Amino acid sequence: MIAALEAARAGLFRREHWMPNIIAGVIVGVVALPLAMAFAIASGVKPEQGLYTAIIAGIAVSLFGGSRIQIAGPTGAFIVILAGVVAQFGVSGLLLATLMAGVMLVVMGLARLGAVIRFIPDPVIVGFTAGIAVIIWVGQWQYFFGLPAPGEGPFYLKTWHLLQSFGQLHPATSLLALGSLALAVLGPRIPGLSRVPGPLLAMVVATAVVTVFKLPGVATIESTFGEIPRALPTLQMPDMTFDRILLLLPSAFTIAMLGAIESLLSAVVADGMAGTRHDSNQELVGQGVANILSPLFGGIAATGAIARTATNIRNGGTMPLAGIVHALTLLLILLILAPYAGKVPLCALAAILFVVAWNMSEARRFLRLVRKAPRADVVILLITFALTILTDLVVAVNIGVILAMFQFMRRMSASVEVVEHGQASLRQELAEAGLDALPRDVVVYAIEGPFFFGSVDSLERALSWTREPPKHVVLRLEHVPFMDATGLKRLESTIGNLRTRGIEVLPTGANMRVLRKLARAEIVRREEPGSYFKDLSSALQYVESARGNTGNVAAA
């Protein structure tokens, strides 16, 4: 209820705010109608299941999510995953996988992992969303052109079969689909229709044409899937066994991860448009609740829908009331207009999904990254895109993230330097130590950057002297924000190796976080003089003091 409480604190529950949110909710509900049915059909389930999802998830996310303006429901990003689960495990398997994903999302939110999800690199996100867009686009050729089903098999094989069957396209279906596509894209530019959403206009006009002219051979929702029932389904638990849960675990995890990414991206976009601030952890909890409830009533996976959320904001939505009204609008349409929804031609829904795929691909952003991003990021983008199309989303995202991590570590290790400080740069420290010059048998090095497993070699390279080795090495740690276990181990071994050669190492200036780790690893010992110094001047004074004591002992 965080979103509702935030809206209350902002004074949005005053009566003057009700009507704008009710109007926005109705508009979003009308926009969501064709999208919900189209996404459900493309996912391999019945069109009414998309409506059930939008209704239940829309209410759940509005009540329990972390954004007061987020609109949730089925989205295009899920199509590829859900269709694959349905093909392999059936609709019952999809419902169980969705419920499991909902539980995972709730756990992720309670574990406060909302911020971590946002660290997935941009090239990976753009790559897999563009790949999904291509799969959606090609997957709708069958309905758009009235082609025979391509059969089972990998994406490239289905594409080849569809290309070979273009000689069998259905003329009436293709013409109606092209007209629907034109209305979906250009409809709002027609004078007097600027307020009518393009997808709704395309669906209504195409349905009217089929109803009036009774076009033979044009597939509709009713002719393909049967009548849409004018009621919500009853509560029903999916078939749940331990073996089935284990089998569906990878699919559930993929649904949960994609749902988390998509919902948080949508929330970030909404914040930018409306000047709000969402709670990412609560948003994950809200999405989890939605995905637990949705399959219990026959719905599929849901997440934050960027296009519908943007429509909500543009039409005056400022609080969860708009999301609830959007769901209630769909419920009324389902109960009253279900028989008419069955007349919607599938080619019109395919045209709508063409538009969704284009918007989802972010083609301009994709091409801009290819042209202007660093070469390594471009490689990650293209590999993720290709793997999404040629294998599956799980493989693509995993490999994309792993490559991005390797690239990040490479960049981090390259940014870490071990720099030798000469006398010219140490005038102030020398003066504080009471010295005119840096002693000849002392060298000063500074580690600049995080000292972790990817950067430890830089220290050993710096300490590989080609000249006569010094007697004292001062190691400045002021610019080391953190050290990991590998860095500590390598530092310990380096200090040990130098000491066996008669070279004393004097660490200085570590921050408290690093100093605690040095002490825990027993590299620094409080009871051992000379094992650590708070700054460079203290280390130099220690060296001079030790030299003086040595000289006195020799004279005696």
XYZ file of C-alpha atoms in Angstrom:
556
model
C 0.000 0.000 0.000
C 3.054 2.264 -0.208
C 1.874 3.864 -3.459
C -1.522 4.681 -1.961
C 0.092 6.142 1.177
C 2.415 8.263 -0.958
C -0.569 9.506 -2.978
C -2.378 10.353 0.266
C 0.649 12.286 1.565
C 0.733 14.208 -1.712
C -2.914 15.179 -1.209
C -4.105 13.277 -4.281
C -7.135 11.744 -2.569
C -8.930 15.072 -2.553
C -12.128 15.028 -4.612
C -10.761 17.270 -7.391
C -8.215 14.560 -8.301
C -10.752 11.751 -8.637
C -12.260 12.546 -12.022
C -8.923 12.981 -13.926
C -7.782 9.591 -12.603
C -11.093 7.913 -13.439
C -10.939 9.298 -17.003
C -7.296 8.198 -17.371
C -8.192 4.729 -16.096
C -11.042 4.337 -18.580
C -8.811 5.421 -21.479
C -6.035 3.040 -20.452
C -8.563 0.215 -20.066
C -9.791 0.778 -23.624
C -6.194 0.869 -24.892
C -5.374 -2.327 -22.981
C -8.295 -4.295 -24.485
C -6.779 -5.213 -27.879
C -3.259 -5.488 -26.440
C -4.265 -7.921 -23.707
C -6.004 -10.239 -26.186
C -3.192 -9.945 -28.746
C -0.472 -10.749 -26.194
C -2.443 -13.741 -24.906
C -2.950 -15.213 -28.385
C 0.716 -14.675 -29.285
C 1.696 -16.394 -26.016
C -0.236 -19.530 -26.982
C -3.243 -19.125 -24.668
C -6.843 -18.000 -25.135
C -7.596 -14.276 -25.606
C -9.733 -14.043 -22.454
C -6.715 -15.092 -20.398
C -5.032 -11.859 -21.425
C -8.063 -9.944 -20.138
C -8.033 -11.889 -16.864
C -4.348 -11.001 -16.465
C -4.871 -7.291 -17.093
C -7.801 -7.163 -14.652
C -6.207 -9.046 -11.746
C -2.638 -7.768 -12.176
C -3.864 -4.228 -12.785
C -5.613 -4.136 -9.402
C -2.860 -5.999 -7.522
C 0.011 -3.791 -8.737
C -1.981 -0.609 -8.144
C -2.660 -1.686 -4.543
C 0.638 -3.330 -3.599
C 3.232 -1.897 -6.027
C 5.859 0.755 -5.397
C 4.758 3.238 -8.085
C 1.498 5.124 -7.797
C 1.103 5.480 -11.576
C 2.244 2.076 -12.831
C -0.156 0.108 -15.073
C 0.418 -3.654 -15.161
C -0.763 -6.433 -17.428
C 0.498 -8.828 -20.094
C 3.289 -7.382 -22.232
C 5.068 -8.182 -25.467
C 8.336 -8.969 -23.698
C 6.803 -12.125 -22.219
C 5.488 -13.547 -25.495
C 8.575 -15.541 -26.453
C 9.033 -17.055 -22.981
C 5.373 -17.867 -22.381
C 4.862 -19.372 -25.817
C 7.875 -21.619 -25.220
C 6.555 -22.759 -21.828
C 3.108 -23.492 -23.304
C 4.662 -25.484 -26.164
C 6.734 -27.575 -23.755
C 4.564 -27.897 -20.635
C 1.065 -26.839 -21.712
C -1.125 -24.081 -20.288
C -1.208 -25.723 -16.846
C 2.605 -25.639 -16.789
C 2.547 -21.946 -17.678
C 0.139 -21.170 -14.827
C 2.346 -22.972 -12.300
C 5.521 -21.329 -13.639
C 3.857 -17.910 -13.353
C 2.821 -18.574 -9.754
C 6.373 -19.675 -8.926
C 7.737 -16.533 -10.591
C 5.384 -14.469 -8.426
C 6.769 -16.055 -5.271
C 10.316 -15.351 -6.508
C 9.457 -11.695 -7.141
C 8.026 -11.279 -3.649
C 11.194 -12.835 -2.157
C 13.382 -10.556 -4.305
C 11.447 -7.519 -3.104
C 11.613 -8.540 0.568
C 15.355 -9.230 0.146
C 15.683 -5.651 -1.180
C 17.110 -6.679 -4.544
C 15.247 -3.969 -6.451
C 18.349 -1.823 -6.908
C 20.456 -4.801 -8.027
C 18.129 -5.603 -10.951
C 18.784 -2.157 -12.401
C 22.498 -2.929 -12.760
C 21.885 -5.094 -15.846
C 23.822 -3.261 -18.598
C 22.044 -1.270 -21.289
C 23.494 -3.255 -24.254
C 22.080 -6.478 -22.773
C 18.599 -4.979 -22.251
C 18.493 -3.359 -25.703
C 19.835 -6.541 -27.309
C 17.286 -8.945 -25.867
C 14.310 -6.581 -26.249
C 15.209 -6.013 -29.913
C 15.561 -9.778 -30.375
C 12.153 -10.376 -28.788
C 10.672 -7.721 -31.073
C 11.977 -9.545 -34.166
C 10.546 -12.851 -32.910
C 7.140 -11.236 -32.239
C 7.120 -9.617 -35.688
C 7.974 -12.810 -37.556
C 5.648 -14.840 -35.334
C 2.669 -12.748 -36.474
C 3.232 -13.265 -40.222
C 0.959 -16.305 -40.073
C -2.039 -14.270 -38.878
C -1.166 -11.059 -40.744
C -0.985 -12.716 -44.163
C -3.259 -15.710 -43.512
C -0.388 -18.172 -43.998
C -0.439 -21.834 -42.930
C 1.098 -22.591 -39.523
C 4.901 -23.007 -39.793
C 5.014 -25.974 -37.425
C 7.409 -26.615 -34.573
C 11.138 -25.992 -34.589
C 13.709 -23.264 -33.956
C 13.050 -19.675 -34.965
C 15.164 -19.706 -38.113
C 13.409 -22.861 -39.354
C 9.959 -21.378 -38.739
C 11.008 -18.213 -40.551
C 12.182 -20.249 -43.538
C 8.891 -22.164 -43.676
C 6.897 -18.935 -43.504
C 8.960 -17.375 -46.306
C 8.376 -20.458 -48.445
C 4.604 -20.268 -47.829
C 4.160 -16.638 -48.920
C 2.730 -17.867 -52.206
C -0.269 -19.149 -50.193
C -1.120 -15.841 -48.504
C -4.825 -15.018 -48.157
C -5.598 -11.808 -50.151
C -8.576 -10.631 -48.037
C -6.691 -11.266 -44.781
C -3.591 -9.467 -46.047
C -5.534 -6.413 -47.267
C -7.478 -6.168 -44.011
C -4.237 -6.516 -42.041
C -2.544 -3.762 -44.049
C -5.538 -1.492 -43.505
C -5.479 -2.266 -39.779
C -1.757 -1.514 -39.634
C -2.326 1.840 -41.362
C -5.091 2.745 -38.893
C -3.011 1.652 -35.892
C -0.142 3.894 -36.984
C -1.893 6.814 -38.716
C -5.382 6.725 -37.195
C -4.748 9.291 -34.441
C -3.598 11.781 -37.138
C -7.020 11.724 -38.817
C -8.974 14.898 -37.940
C -11.526 14.164 -35.239
C -9.871 10.874 -34.215
C -6.805 12.231 -32.463
C -8.107 11.099 -29.070
C -8.859 7.551 -30.230
C -5.967 5.111 -29.605
C -4.655 3.658 -32.872
C -4.859 -0.013 -31.757
C -8.491 0.406 -30.670
C -9.409 2.147 -33.929
C -7.772 -0.628 -35.976
C -9.555 -3.349 -34.004
C -13.010 -1.713 -34.191
C -12.832 -0.901 -37.916
C -11.468 -4.348 -38.851
C -14.181 -6.033 -36.757
C -16.869 -3.911 -38.423
C -15.549 -4.764 -41.901
C -15.579 -8.515 -41.163
C -19.047 -8.326 -39.614
C -20.608 -6.321 -42.451
C -18.939 -7.936 -45.456
C -18.574 -11.453 -43.983
C -15.185 -11.927 -45.623
C -14.639 -15.654 -46.297
C -11.482 -17.222 -44.910
C -10.630 -14.350 -42.539
C -9.898 -15.914 -39.142
C -11.466 -14.289 -36.066
C -11.057 -14.885 -32.338
C -14.354 -16.777 -32.237
C -13.630 -18.973 -35.281
C -10.198 -19.908 -33.912
C -10.603 -19.993 -30.130
C -14.346 -20.148 -29.580
C -16.560 -17.670 -27.746
C -15.111 -15.461 -25.019
C -16.967 -16.230 -21.756
C -18.787 -13.321 -20.133
C -17.436 -14.005 -16.631
C -14.291 -14.312 -14.586
C -13.056 -17.851 -14.006
C -13.324 -19.429 -10.568
C -10.354 -19.768 -8.260
C -8.329 -22.848 -9.209
C -4.925 -24.013 -7.990
C -2.499 -25.201 -10.704
C -1.444 -28.836 -10.660
C 1.533 -28.770 -8.282
C 3.981 -31.599 -7.593
C 7.603 -31.493 -6.471
C 8.892 -32.977 -9.751
C 6.823 -30.500 -11.757
C 8.127 -27.578 -9.705
C 11.745 -28.640 -10.308
C 11.050 -29.032 -14.014
C 9.532 -25.536 -14.279
C 12.114 -23.796 -12.087
C 14.260 -22.381 -14.951
C 11.178 -21.050 -16.773
C 9.818 -19.505 -13.576
C 13.149 -17.817 -12.865
C 13.241 -16.380 -16.393
C 9.700 -15.031 -16.038
C 10.597 -13.498 -12.662
C 13.799 -11.862 -13.937
C 12.174 -10.446 -17.052
C 9.175 -9.262 -15.037
C 11.478 -7.518 -12.570
C 13.499 -5.819 -15.311
C 10.441 -4.748 -17.304
C 8.486 -3.440 -14.310
C 11.411 -1.434 -12.919
C 12.201 0.016 -16.355
C 8.573 1.052 -16.676
C 8.640 2.604 -13.194
C 11.792 4.572 -14.056
C 10.188 5.857 -17.276
C 7.071 6.819 -15.296
C 9.168 8.716 -12.738
C 10.830 10.665 -15.537
C 7.488 11.595 -17.099
C 5.581 12.446 -13.906
C 8.336 13.628 -11.554
C 7.548 10.866 -9.031
C 9.833 8.439 -7.230
C 9.052 4.751 -6.982
C 10.104 2.191 -4.375
C 11.846 -0.536 -6.410
C 11.632 -3.203 -3.686
C 7.936 -2.615 -3.069
C 7.380 -2.667 -6.835
C 8.855 -6.175 -6.962
C 6.554 -7.240 -4.130
C 3.548 -5.805 -5.984
C 4.516 -7.549 -9.205
C 5.001 -10.765 -7.252
C 1.536 -10.555 -5.700
C 0.077 -9.923 -9.175
C 1.791 -12.984 -10.628
C 0.682 -15.154 -7.724
C -2.978 -14.123 -8.078
C -3.156 -14.021 -11.882
C -2.653 -17.774 -12.572
C -5.088 -18.662 -9.775
C -7.797 -17.127 -11.982
C -6.528 -18.383 -15.324
C -4.276 -15.398 -16.081
C -0.723 -15.391 -17.388
C 2.443 -13.522 -16.412
C 2.179 -9.766 -15.962
C 4.528 -6.858 -15.452
C 4.626 -3.080 -15.697
C 3.559 -1.983 -19.178
C 5.530 1.043 -20.373
C 3.099 2.111 -23.138
C -0.008 1.818 -20.943
C 1.748 3.556 -18.031
C 2.729 6.421 -20.344
C -0.862 6.635 -21.616
C -2.050 6.820 -18.019
C 0.297 9.724 -17.233
C -0.499 11.647 -20.425
C -4.224 11.462 -19.660
C -3.978 12.743 -16.095
C -3.361 9.605 -14.005
C -1.616 10.517 -10.755
C -2.546 7.796 -8.244
C -3.423 4.079 -7.971
C -7.112 4.844 -8.593
C -6.351 5.086 -12.338
C -4.865 1.570 -12.418
C -7.861 0.148 -10.541
C -10.332 1.898 -12.876
C -8.392 0.539 -15.872
C -8.918 -3.004 -14.529
C -12.609 -2.406 -13.761
C -13.119 -1.009 -17.271
C -11.764 -4.248 -18.739
C -14.002 -6.239 -16.392
C -17.100 -4.360 -17.602
C -16.072 -4.878 -21.228
C -15.610 -8.583 -20.546
C -19.025 -8.922 -18.887
C -20.955 -6.826 -21.413
C -19.139 -6.910 -24.766
C -17.538 -10.372 -24.769
C -19.684 -11.679 -27.713
C -18.573 -8.760 -29.880
C -14.909 -9.246 -28.948
C -15.110 -12.717 -30.484
C -15.649 -11.102 -33.913
C -12.244 -9.406 -33.862
C -10.123 -10.674 -36.812
C -6.749 -12.115 -35.865
C -5.052 -10.165 -38.647
C -6.038 -6.909 -36.882
C -4.433 -8.116 -33.664
C -1.368 -9.144 -35.693
C -1.188 -5.616 -37.093
C -1.331 -4.233 -33.560
C 1.517 -6.541 -32.559
C 3.518 -5.312 -35.570
C 3.339 -1.836 -34.035
C 4.188 -3.199 -30.579
C 7.211 -5.045 -32.001
C 8.456 -1.909 -33.769
C 8.145 0.217 -30.618
C 9.712 -2.518 -28.532
C 12.696 -2.904 -30.857
C 13.777 0.709 -30.252
C 15.441 0.527 -33.647
C 16.861 4.053 -33.468
C 18.386 3.428 -30.061
C 19.744 0.080 -31.269
C 21.406 1.654 -34.319
C 22.729 4.568 -32.275
C 24.425 2.132 -29.885
C 25.903 0.214 -32.813
C 27.307 3.446 -34.284
C 28.444 5.303 -31.171
C 28.928 2.889 -28.258
C 32.382 1.478 -27.375
C 33.296 -1.537 -29.473
C 33.037 -4.011 -26.597
C 29.500 -2.818 -25.781
C 28.517 -3.179 -29.441
C 29.781 -6.771 -29.419
C 27.744 -7.529 -26.277
C 24.666 -5.924 -27.847
C 24.925 -7.926 -31.075
C 25.705 -11.222 -29.313
C 22.703 -10.805 -26.990
C 20.481 -9.892 -29.945
C 21.648 -12.875 -32.019
C 21.373 -15.354 -29.138
C 17.846 -14.168 -28.334
C 16.780 -14.985 -31.878
C 18.838 -18.144 -32.457
C 18.646 -19.801 -29.015
C 16.397 -18.446 -26.273
C 16.098 -15.524 -23.904
C 17.619 -17.332 -20.903
C 20.838 -18.145 -22.760
C 20.971 -14.655 -24.304
C 20.582 -12.756 -21.035
C 22.944 -15.029 -19.088
C 25.711 -14.810 -21.681
C 25.098 -11.096 -22.214
C 25.402 -10.361 -18.487
C 28.501 -12.581 -18.137
C 30.186 -10.828 -21.072
C 29.255 -7.442 -19.612
C 30.738 -8.479 -16.255
C 33.997 -9.567 -17.907
C 34.137 -6.306 -19.822
C 33.474 -4.312 -16.640
C 36.240 -6.166 -14.796
C 38.620 -5.572 -17.695
C 37.858 -1.849 -17.635
C 38.168 -1.702 -13.850
C 41.498 -3.508 -13.852
C 42.790 -1.212 -16.593
C 41.769 1.834 -14.541
C 43.798 0.712 -11.482
C 47.322 2.097 -11.441
C 50.316 1.647 -9.172
C 52.141 4.965 -9.490
C 55.613 5.803 -8.201
C 55.694 9.199 -6.498
C 58.852 11.190 -7.080
C 60.395 13.838 -4.872
C 58.742 16.711 -6.749
C 55.250 15.500 -5.848
C 56.108 14.819 -2.196
C 57.350 18.256 -1.047
C 54.608 18.751 1.533
C 54.950 15.256 3.043
C 58.753 15.568 3.148
C 58.468 18.902 4.916
C 56.057 17.406 7.473
C 58.573 14.613 8.080
C 61.394 17.176 8.520
C 63.255 16.007 5.409
C 64.763 18.013 2.573
C 64.761 15.095 0.119
C 63.451 11.573 -0.241
C 66.099 9.117 1.007
C 67.761 7.155 -1.788
C 66.859 3.789 -0.308
C 63.115 4.654 -0.079
C 60.575 4.484 -2.894
C 56.942 5.570 -2.613
C 54.135 3.890 -4.545
C 50.417 4.716 -4.541
C 47.691 2.256 -5.542
C 44.973 4.270 -7.260
C 41.691 2.389 -7.643
C 39.999 -0.717 -6.199
C 42.505 -3.480 -5.460
C 40.605 -6.620 -6.479
C 41.324 -9.900 -8.250
C 41.306 -8.237 -11.669
C 43.917 -5.622 -10.773
C 46.420 -7.366 -8.503
C 48.963 -7.922 -11.279
C 49.516 -4.168 -11.559
C 51.260 -4.118 -8.159
C 53.675 -6.907 -9.029
C 54.489 -5.291 -12.379
C 55.282 -1.996 -10.647
C 57.539 -3.702 -8.112
C 59.584 -5.554 -10.757
C 62.612 -3.261 -10.509
C 65.170 -3.069 -13.263
C 67.425 -0.961 -11.007
C 68.849 -1.774 -7.575
C 65.935 -2.556 -5.240
C 65.314 -0.135 -2.354
C 65.435 -0.979 1.342
C 62.030 0.558 2.106
C 58.834 0.620 0.035
C 56.101 2.987 1.209
C 52.727 1.816 -0.126
C 50.113 4.588 -0.129
C 46.513 3.315 0.049
C 44.565 6.605 0.285
C 42.906 6.078 -3.119
C 41.925 2.422 -2.622
C 38.134 2.361 -1.993
C 38.041 -1.385 -1.301
C 40.017 -4.642 -1.425
C 38.654 -8.114 -2.034
C 40.014 -11.423 -0.716
C 42.264 -11.929 -3.760
C 43.715 -8.441 -3.384
C 44.435 -9.023 0.308
C 46.059 -12.392 -0.399
C 48.236 -10.992 -3.177
C 49.232 -7.980 -1.065
C 50.198 -10.283 1.796
C 52.299 -12.517 -0.459
C 53.971 -9.487 -2.088
C 54.891 -8.014 1.290
C 56.211 -11.419 2.421
C 58.341 -11.844 -0.732
C 59.845 -8.366 -0.380
C 60.653 -8.903 3.282
C 62.502 -12.137 2.463
C 64.680 -10.019 0.160
C 65.366 -7.563 2.967
C 62.924 -4.929 1.718
C 60.612 -3.391 4.317
C 57.051 -2.535 3.164
C 55.240 0.310 4.939
C 51.483 0.578 4.172
C 49.933 4.008 4.805
C 46.681 5.958 4.607
C 44.041 3.234 4.203
C 40.421 4.152 4.845
C 38.680 2.473 7.789
C 36.960 -0.108 5.597
C 40.230 -1.239 4.003
C 42.147 -0.964 7.284
C 39.727 -3.348 9.016
C 40.265 -5.885 6.241
C 44.057 -5.495 6.506
C 43.854 -6.052 10.252
C 41.519 -9.059 9.894
C 43.936 -10.598 7.370
C 46.811 -9.858 9.840
C 48.680 -7.857 7.221
C 48.520 -4.988 9.705
C 49.214 -5.791 13.395
C 48.715 -3.117 16.016
C 51.296 -4.689 18.339
C 53.968 -4.728 15.587
C 55.747 -1.359 15.105
C 56.115 -0.380 11.475
C 53.319 -2.561 10.108
C 51.055 0.424 9.328
C 51.139 4.250 9.312
C 48.346 6.775 9.156
C 50.131 8.888 6.516
C 53.289 9.169 4.437
C 55.106 11.616 6.727
C 54.721 9.200 9.679
C 56.208 6.387 7.582
C 59.187 8.571 6.546
C 59.787 9.619 10.165
C 59.793 5.936 11.132
C 62.394 5.183 8.434
C 64.664 8.032 9.649
C 64.212 6.992 13.247
C 65.106 3.395 12.421
C 68.143 4.553 10.455
C 69.253 6.712 13.375
C 68.935 3.840 15.833
C 70.900 1.572 13.491
C 73.630 4.198 13.234
C 73.859 4.579 17.023
C 74.142 0.809 17.475
C 76.939 0.641 14.859
C 78.865 3.493 16.531
C 78.618 1.830 19.913
